[in-house]
PDB file of C-alpha atoms in Angstrom:
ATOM      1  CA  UNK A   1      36.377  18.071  22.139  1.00 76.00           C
ATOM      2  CA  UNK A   2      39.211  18.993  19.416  1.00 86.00           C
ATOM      3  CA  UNK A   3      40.771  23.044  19.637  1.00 87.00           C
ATOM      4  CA  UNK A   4      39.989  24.957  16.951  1.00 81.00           C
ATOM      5  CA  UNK A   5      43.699  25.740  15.449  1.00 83.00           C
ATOM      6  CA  UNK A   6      44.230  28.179  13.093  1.00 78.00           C
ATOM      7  CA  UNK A   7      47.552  28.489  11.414  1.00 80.00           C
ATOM      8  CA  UNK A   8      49.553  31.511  11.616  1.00 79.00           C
ATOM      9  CA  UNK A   9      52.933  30.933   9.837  1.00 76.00           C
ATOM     10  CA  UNK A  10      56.091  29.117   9.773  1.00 79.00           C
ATOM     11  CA  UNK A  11      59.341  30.014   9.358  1.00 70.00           C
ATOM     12  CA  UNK A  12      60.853  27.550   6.645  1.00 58.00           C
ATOM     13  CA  UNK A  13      59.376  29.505   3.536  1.00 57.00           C
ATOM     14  CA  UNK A  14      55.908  28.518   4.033  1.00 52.00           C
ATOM     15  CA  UNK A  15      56.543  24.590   3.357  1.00 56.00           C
ATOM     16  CA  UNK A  16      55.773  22.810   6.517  1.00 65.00           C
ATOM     17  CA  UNK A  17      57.734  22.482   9.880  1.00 75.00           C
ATOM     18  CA  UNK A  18      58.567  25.002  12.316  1.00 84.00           C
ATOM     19  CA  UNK A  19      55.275  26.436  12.542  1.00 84.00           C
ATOM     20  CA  UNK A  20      53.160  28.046  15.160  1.00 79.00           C
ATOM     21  CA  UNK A  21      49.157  27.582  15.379  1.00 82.00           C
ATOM     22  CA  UNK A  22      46.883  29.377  17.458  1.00 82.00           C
ATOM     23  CA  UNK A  23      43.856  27.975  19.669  1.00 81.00           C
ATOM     24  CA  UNK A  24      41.133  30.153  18.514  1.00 76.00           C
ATOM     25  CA  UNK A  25      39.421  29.682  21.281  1.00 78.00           C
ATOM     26  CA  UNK A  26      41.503  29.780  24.282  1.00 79.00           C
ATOM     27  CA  UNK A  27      44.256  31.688  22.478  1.00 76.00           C
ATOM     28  CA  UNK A  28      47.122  29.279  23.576  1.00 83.00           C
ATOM     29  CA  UNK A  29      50.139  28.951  21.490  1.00 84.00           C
ATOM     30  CA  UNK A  30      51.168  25.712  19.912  1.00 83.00           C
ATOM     31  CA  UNK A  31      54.818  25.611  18.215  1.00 83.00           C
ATOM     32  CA  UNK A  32      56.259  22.442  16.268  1.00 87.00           C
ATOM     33  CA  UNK A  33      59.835  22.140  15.526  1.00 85.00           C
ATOM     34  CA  UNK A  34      62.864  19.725  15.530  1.00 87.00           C
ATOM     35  CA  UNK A  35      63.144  18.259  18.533  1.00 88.00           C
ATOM     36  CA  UNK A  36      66.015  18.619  20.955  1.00 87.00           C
ATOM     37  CA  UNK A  37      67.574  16.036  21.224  1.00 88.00           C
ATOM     38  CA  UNK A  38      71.164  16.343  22.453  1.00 87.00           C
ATOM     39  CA  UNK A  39      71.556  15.153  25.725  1.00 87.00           C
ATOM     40  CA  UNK A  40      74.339  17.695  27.140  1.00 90.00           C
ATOM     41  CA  UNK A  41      71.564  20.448  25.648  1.00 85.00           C
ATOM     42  CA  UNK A  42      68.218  18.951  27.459  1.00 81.00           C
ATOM     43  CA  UNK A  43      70.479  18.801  30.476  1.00 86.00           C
ATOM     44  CA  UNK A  44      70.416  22.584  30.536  1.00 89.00           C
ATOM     45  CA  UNK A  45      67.324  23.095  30.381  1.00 80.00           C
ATOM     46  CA  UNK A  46      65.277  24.063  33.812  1.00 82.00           C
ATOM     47  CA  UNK A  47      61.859  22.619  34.205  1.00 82.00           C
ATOM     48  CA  UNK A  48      61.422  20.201  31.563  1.00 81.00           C
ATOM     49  CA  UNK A  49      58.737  17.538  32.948  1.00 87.00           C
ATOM     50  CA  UNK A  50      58.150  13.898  31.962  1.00 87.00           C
ATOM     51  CA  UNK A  51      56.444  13.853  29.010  1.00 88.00           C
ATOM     52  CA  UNK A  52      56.875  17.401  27.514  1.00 85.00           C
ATOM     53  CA  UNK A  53      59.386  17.623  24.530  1.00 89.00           C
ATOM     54  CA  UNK A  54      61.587  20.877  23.775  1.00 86.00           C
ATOM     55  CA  UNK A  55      62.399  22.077  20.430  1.00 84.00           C
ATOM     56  CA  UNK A  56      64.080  24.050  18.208  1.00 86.00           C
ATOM     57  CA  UNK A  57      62.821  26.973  16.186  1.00 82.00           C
ATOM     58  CA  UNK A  58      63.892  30.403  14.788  1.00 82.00           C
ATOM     59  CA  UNK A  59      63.949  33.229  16.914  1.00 79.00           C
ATOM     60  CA  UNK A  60      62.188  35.236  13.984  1.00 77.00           C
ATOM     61  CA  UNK A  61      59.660  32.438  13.597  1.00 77.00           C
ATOM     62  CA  UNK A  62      58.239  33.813  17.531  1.00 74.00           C
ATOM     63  CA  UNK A  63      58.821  37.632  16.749  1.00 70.00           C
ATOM     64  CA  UNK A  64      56.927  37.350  12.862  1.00 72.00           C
ATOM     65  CA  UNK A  65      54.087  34.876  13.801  1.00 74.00           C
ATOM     66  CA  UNK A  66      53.111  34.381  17.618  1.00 75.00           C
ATOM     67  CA  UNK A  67      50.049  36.836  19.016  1.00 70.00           C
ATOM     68  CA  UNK A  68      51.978  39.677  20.524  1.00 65.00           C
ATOM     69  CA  UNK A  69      49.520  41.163  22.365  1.00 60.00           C
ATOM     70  CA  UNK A  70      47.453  38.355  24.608  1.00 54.00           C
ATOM     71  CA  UNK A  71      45.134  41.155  26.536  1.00 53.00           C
ATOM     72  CA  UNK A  72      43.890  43.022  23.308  1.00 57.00           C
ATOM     73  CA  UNK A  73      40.344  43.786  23.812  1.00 62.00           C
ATOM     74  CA  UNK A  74      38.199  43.391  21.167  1.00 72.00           C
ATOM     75  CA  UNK A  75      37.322  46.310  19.522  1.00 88.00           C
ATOM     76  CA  UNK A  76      33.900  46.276  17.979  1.00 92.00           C
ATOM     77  CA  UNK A  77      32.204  49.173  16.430  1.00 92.00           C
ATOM     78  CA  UNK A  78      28.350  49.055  15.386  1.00 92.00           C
ATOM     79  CA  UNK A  79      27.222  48.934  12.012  1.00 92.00           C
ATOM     80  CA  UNK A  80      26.963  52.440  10.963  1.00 93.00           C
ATOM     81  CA  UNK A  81      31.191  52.643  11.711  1.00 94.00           C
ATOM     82  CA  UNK A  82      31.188  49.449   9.372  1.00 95.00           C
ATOM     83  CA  UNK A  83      29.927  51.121   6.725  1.00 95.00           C
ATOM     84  CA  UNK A  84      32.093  53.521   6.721  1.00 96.00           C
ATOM     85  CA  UNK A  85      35.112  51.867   6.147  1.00 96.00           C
ATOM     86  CA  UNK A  86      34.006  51.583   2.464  1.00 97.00           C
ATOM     87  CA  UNK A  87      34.118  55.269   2.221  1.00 96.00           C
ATOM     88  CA  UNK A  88      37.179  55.823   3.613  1.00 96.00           C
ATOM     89  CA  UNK A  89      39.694  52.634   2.033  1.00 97.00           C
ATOM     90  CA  UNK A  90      42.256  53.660   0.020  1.00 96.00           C
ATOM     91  CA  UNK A  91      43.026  51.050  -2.555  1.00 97.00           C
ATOM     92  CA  UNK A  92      41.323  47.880  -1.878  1.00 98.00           C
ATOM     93  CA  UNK A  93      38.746  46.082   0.076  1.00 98.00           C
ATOM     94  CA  UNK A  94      38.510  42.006   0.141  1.00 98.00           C
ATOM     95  CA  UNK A  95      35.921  39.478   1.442  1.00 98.00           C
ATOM     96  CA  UNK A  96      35.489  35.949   2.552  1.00 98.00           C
ATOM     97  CA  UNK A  97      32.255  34.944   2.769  1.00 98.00           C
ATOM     98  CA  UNK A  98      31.418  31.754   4.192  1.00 97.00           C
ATOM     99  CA  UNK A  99      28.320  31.741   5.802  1.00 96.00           C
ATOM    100  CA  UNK A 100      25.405  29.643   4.445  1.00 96.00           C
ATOM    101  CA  UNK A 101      22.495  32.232   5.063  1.00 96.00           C
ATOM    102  CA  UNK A 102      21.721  35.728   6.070  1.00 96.00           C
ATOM    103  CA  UNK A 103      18.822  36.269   8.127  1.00 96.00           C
ATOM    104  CA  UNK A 104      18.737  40.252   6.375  1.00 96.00           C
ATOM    105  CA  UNK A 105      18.495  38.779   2.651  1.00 96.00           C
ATOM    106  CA  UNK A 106      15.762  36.868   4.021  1.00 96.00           C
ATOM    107  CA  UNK A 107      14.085  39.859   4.914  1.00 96.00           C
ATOM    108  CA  UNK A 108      14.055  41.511   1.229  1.00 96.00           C
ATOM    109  CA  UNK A 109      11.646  41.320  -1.560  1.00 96.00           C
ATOM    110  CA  UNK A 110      14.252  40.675  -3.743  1.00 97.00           C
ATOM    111  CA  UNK A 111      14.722  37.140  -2.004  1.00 97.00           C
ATOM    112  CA  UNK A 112      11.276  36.708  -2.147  1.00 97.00           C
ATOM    113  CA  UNK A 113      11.248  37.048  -5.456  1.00 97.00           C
ATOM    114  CA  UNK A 114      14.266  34.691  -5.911  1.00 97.00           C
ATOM    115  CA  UNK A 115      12.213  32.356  -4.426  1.00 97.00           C
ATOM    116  CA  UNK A 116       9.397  32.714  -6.423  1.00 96.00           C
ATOM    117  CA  UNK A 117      10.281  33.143  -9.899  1.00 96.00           C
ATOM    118  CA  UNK A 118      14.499  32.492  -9.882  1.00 93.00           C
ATOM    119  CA  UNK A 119      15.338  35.742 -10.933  1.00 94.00           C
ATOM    120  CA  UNK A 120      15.539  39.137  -9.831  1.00 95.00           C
ATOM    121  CA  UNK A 121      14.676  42.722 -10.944  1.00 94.00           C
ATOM    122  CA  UNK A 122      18.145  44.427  -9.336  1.00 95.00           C
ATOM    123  CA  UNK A 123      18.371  48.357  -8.195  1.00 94.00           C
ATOM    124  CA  UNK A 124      21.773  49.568  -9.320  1.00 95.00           C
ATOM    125  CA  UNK A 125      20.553  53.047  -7.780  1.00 93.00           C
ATOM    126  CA  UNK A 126      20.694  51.877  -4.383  1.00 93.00           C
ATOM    127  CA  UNK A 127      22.818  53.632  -1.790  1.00 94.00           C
ATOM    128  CA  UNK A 128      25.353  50.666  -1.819  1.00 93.00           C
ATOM    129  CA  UNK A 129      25.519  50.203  -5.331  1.00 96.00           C
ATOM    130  CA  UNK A 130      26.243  54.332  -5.851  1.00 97.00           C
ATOM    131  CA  UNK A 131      28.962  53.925  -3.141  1.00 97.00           C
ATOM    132  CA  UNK A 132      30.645  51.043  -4.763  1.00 97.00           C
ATOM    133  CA  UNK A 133      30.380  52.470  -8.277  1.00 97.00           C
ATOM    134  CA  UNK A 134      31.863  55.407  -7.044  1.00 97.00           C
ATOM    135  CA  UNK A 135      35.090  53.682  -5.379  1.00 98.00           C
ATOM    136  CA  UNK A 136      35.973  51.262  -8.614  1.00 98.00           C
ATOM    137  CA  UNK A 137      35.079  54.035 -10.861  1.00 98.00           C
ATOM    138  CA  UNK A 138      38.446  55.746  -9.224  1.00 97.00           C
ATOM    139  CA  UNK A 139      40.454  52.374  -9.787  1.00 97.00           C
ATOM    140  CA  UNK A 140      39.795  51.119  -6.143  1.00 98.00           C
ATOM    141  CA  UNK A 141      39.284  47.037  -5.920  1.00 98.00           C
ATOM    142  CA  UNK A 142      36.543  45.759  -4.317  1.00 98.00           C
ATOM    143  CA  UNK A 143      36.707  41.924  -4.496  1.00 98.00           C
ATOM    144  CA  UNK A 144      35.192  38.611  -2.557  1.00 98.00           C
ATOM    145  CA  UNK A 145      35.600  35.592  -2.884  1.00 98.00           C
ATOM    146  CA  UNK A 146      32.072  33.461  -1.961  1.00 98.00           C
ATOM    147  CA  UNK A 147      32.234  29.850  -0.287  1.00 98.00           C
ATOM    148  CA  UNK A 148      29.464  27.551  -1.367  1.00 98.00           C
ATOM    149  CA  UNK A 149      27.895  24.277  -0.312  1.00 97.00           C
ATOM    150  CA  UNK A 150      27.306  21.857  -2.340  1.00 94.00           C
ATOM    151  CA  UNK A 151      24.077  21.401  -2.883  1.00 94.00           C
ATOM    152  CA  UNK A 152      24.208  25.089  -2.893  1.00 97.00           C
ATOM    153  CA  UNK A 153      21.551  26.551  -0.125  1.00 97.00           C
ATOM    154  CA  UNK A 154      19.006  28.994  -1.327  1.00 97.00           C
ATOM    155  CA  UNK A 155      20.801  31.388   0.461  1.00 97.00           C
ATOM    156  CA  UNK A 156      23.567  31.031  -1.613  1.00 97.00           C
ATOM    157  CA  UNK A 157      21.804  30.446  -5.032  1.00 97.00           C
ATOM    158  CA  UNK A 158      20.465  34.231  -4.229  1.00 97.00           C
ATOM    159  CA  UNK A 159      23.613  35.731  -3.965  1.00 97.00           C
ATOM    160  CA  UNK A 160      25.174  33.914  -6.826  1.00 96.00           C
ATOM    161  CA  UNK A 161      22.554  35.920  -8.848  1.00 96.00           C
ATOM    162  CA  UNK A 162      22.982  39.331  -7.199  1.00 96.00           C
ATOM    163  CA  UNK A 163      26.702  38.611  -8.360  1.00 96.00           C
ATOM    164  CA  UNK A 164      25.645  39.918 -11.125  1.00 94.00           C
ATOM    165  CA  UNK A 165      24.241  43.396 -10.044  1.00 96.00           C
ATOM    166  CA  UNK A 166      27.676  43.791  -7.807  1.00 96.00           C
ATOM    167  CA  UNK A 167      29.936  42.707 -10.873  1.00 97.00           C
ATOM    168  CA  UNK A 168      28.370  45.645 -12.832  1.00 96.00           C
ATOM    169  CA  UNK A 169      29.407  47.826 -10.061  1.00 97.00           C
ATOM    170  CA  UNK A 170      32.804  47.199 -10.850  1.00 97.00           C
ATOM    171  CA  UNK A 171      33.643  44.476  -7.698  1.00 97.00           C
ATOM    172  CA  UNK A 172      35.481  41.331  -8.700  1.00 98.00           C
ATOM    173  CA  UNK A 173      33.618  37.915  -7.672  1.00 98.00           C
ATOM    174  CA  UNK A 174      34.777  34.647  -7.546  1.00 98.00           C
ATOM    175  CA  UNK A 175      33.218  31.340  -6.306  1.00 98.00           C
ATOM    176  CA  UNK A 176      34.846  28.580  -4.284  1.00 98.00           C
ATOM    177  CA  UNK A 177      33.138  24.949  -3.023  1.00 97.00           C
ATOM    178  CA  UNK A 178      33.345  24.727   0.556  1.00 97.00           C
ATOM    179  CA  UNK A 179      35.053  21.807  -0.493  1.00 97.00           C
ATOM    180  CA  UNK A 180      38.236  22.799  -1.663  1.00 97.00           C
ATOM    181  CA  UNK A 181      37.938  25.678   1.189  1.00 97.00           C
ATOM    182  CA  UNK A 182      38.289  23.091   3.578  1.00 96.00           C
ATOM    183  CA  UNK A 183      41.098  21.483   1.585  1.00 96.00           C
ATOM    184  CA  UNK A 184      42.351  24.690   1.654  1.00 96.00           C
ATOM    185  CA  UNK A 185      42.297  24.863   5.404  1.00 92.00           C
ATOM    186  CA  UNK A 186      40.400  28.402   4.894  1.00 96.00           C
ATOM    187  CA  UNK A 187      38.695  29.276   8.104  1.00 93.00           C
ATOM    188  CA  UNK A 188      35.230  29.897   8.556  1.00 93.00           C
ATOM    189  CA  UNK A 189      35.452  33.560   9.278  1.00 94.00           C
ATOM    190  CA  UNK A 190      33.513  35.638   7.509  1.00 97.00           C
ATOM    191  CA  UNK A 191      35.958  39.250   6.867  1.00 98.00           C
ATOM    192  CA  UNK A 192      36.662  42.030   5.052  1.00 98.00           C
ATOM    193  CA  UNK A 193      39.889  43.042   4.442  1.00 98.00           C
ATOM    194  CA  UNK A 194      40.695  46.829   3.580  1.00 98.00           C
ATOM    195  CA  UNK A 195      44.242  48.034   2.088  1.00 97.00           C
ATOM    196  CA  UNK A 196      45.502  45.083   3.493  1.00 96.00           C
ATOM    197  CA  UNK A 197      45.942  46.861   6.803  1.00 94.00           C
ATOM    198  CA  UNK A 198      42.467  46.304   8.711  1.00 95.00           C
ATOM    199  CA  UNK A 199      40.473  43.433   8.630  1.00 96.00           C
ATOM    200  CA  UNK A 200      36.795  43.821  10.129  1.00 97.00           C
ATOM    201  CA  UNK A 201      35.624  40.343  11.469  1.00 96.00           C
ATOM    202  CA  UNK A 202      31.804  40.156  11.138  1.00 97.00           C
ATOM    203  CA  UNK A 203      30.167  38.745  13.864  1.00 95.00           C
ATOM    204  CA  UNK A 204      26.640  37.116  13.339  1.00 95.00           C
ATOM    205  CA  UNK A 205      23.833  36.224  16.268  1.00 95.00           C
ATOM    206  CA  UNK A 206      22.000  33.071  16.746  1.00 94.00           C
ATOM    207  CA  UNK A 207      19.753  33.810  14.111  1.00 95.00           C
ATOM    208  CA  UNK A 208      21.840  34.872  11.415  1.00 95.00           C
ATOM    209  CA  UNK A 209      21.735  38.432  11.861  1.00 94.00           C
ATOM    210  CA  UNK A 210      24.897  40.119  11.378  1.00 95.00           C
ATOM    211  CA  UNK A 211      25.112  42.081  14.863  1.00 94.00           C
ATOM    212  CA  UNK A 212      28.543  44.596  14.948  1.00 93.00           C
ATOM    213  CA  UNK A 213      32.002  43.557  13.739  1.00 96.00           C
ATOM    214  CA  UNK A 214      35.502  43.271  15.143  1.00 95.00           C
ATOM    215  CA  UNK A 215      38.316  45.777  13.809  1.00 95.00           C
ATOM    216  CA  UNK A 216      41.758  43.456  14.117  1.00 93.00           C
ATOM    217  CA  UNK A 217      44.995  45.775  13.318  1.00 89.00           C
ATOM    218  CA  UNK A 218      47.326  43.276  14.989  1.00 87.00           C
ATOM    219  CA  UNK A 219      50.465  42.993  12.092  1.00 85.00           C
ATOM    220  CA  UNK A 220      50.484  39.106  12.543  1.00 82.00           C
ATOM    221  CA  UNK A 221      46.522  38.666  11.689  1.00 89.00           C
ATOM    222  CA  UNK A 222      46.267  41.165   9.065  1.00 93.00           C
ATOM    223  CA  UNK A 223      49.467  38.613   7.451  1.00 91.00           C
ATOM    224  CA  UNK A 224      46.958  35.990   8.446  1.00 92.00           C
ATOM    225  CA  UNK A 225      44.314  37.406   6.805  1.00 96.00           C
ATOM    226  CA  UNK A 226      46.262  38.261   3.264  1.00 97.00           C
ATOM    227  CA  UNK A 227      47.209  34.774   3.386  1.00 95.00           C
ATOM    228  CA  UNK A 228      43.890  34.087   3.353  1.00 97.00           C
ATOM    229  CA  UNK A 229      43.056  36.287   0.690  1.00 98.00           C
ATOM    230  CA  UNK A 230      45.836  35.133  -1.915  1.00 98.00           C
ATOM    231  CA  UNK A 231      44.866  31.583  -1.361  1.00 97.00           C
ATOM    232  CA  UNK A 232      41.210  32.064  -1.624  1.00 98.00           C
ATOM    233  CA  UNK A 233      41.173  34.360  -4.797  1.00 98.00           C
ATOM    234  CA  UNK A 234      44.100  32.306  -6.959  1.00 98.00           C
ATOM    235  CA  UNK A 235      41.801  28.783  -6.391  1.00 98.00           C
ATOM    236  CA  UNK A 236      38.175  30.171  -6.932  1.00 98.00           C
ATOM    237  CA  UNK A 237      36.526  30.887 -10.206  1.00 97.00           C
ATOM    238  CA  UNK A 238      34.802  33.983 -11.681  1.00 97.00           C
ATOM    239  CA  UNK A 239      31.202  33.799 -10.395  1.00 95.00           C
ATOM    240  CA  UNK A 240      30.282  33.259 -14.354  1.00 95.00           C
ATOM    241  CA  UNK A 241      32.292  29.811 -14.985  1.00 95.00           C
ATOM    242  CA  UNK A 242      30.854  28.996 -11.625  1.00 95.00           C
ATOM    243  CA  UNK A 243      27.317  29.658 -12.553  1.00 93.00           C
ATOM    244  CA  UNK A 244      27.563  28.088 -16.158  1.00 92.00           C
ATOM    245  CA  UNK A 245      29.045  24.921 -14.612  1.00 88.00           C
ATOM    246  CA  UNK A 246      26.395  24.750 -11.935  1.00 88.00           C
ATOM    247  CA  UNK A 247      23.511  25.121 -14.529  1.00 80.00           C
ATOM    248  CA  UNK A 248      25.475  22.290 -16.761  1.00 71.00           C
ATOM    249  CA  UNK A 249      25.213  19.899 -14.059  1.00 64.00           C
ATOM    250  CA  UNK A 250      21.536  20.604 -13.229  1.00 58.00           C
TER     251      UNK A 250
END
């Protein structure tokens, strides 16, 4: 079975080689440079087996983008504590969301009337919608960029429309084919990211059901992560242009 690598950074302006990746699952380092190739140099070296190849990289390409702290426990708070991190940021909270469904959408009669009729009757008096009108109204960004399938699911299609209730809130939404998020080597992580100094990781059950979420501080993920962000948000589209385009090609 393939590792799941993630790229963290390179050290030759962001164009290519050396790089390090990360296995996201076992959390082993992978780093791809020249090679050495000198023979008086691999002579010095201790260890080197048949087969394995050394190379050369920057010593600030290991300090800036390798994990630096390999027993970090997770640290996961409940819901409630998630929550609160939209009360307390202090310029600007970011999403990806990639996920195809949420089992708590499902749940609403505002999905069920999606379903039935294609539109929806929205409550902009709603605790979340008073929160988040109160943040932009004091010229804090809330912004997300959404990843969709195409054929969009119904899921999706939902969401698309309550872009509309959350744009009149103030957020800023944009839309991006899972397409082009793939070509964009965007991971399938579904985040926030607040003041570009704590990302919260959400973590979802078997079923959909978004369970607690991981807070991640660690300087070379939160780089990760704004990566992430500036990629996502300069290649998607206003959830409008995506909508009109989606309806023109119904």
């Amino acid at each position: 079975m393939a590792r799941q690598l993630r790229f963290n950074g390179t050290g030759s302006g962001g164009t290519g080689c050396p790089s390090v990746h990360e296995d996201a699952e076992s959390g082993e380092v992978i780093v791809h440079g020249p090679p050495l190739t000198d023979a008086a140099d691999i002579s010095q070296l201790r260890h080197l087996s048949e087969g394995e190849v050394a190379v050369v990289v920057p010593r600030e390409l290991l300090v800036d983008w390798t994990p630096k702290d390999t027993t970090r426990q997770a640290r996961i708070v409940d819901l409630d504590a998630f929550e609160d991190l939209f009360r307390t940021f202090s310029h600007s909270a970011w999403r990806l969301e990639t996920r195809r469904r949420f089992a708590s959408d499902e749940a609403t009669d505002t999905y069920r009337q999606f379903v039935e009729t294609g539109g929806v009757e929205w409550d902009m008096n709603d605790p979340y919608c008073e929160l988040i009108r109160s943040q932009t109204a004091r010229g804090k960004r809330v912004e997300r960029v959404r990843i969709v399938d195409q054929p969009p699911t119904t899921g999706q299609l939902y969401l698309l429309n309550n872009a509309k209730r959350n744009s009149a809130l103030g957020e800023g939404i944009r839309t991006l084919w899972r397409t082009d998020a793939d070509r964009l080597q965007l991971p399938s992580e579904d985040f926030w990211l607040f003041d570009s100094r704590l990302a919260a990781r959400l973590r979802f059950d078997d079923d959909d059901n978004l369970s607690d979420v991981e807070l991640i501080t660690e300087p070379a993920e939160i780089v990760r992560y704004s990566v992430i962000r500036d990629t996502a948000w300069h290649h998607a589209v206003p959830y409008k242009e995506f909508a009109a385009k989606l309806s023109g090609s119904e």
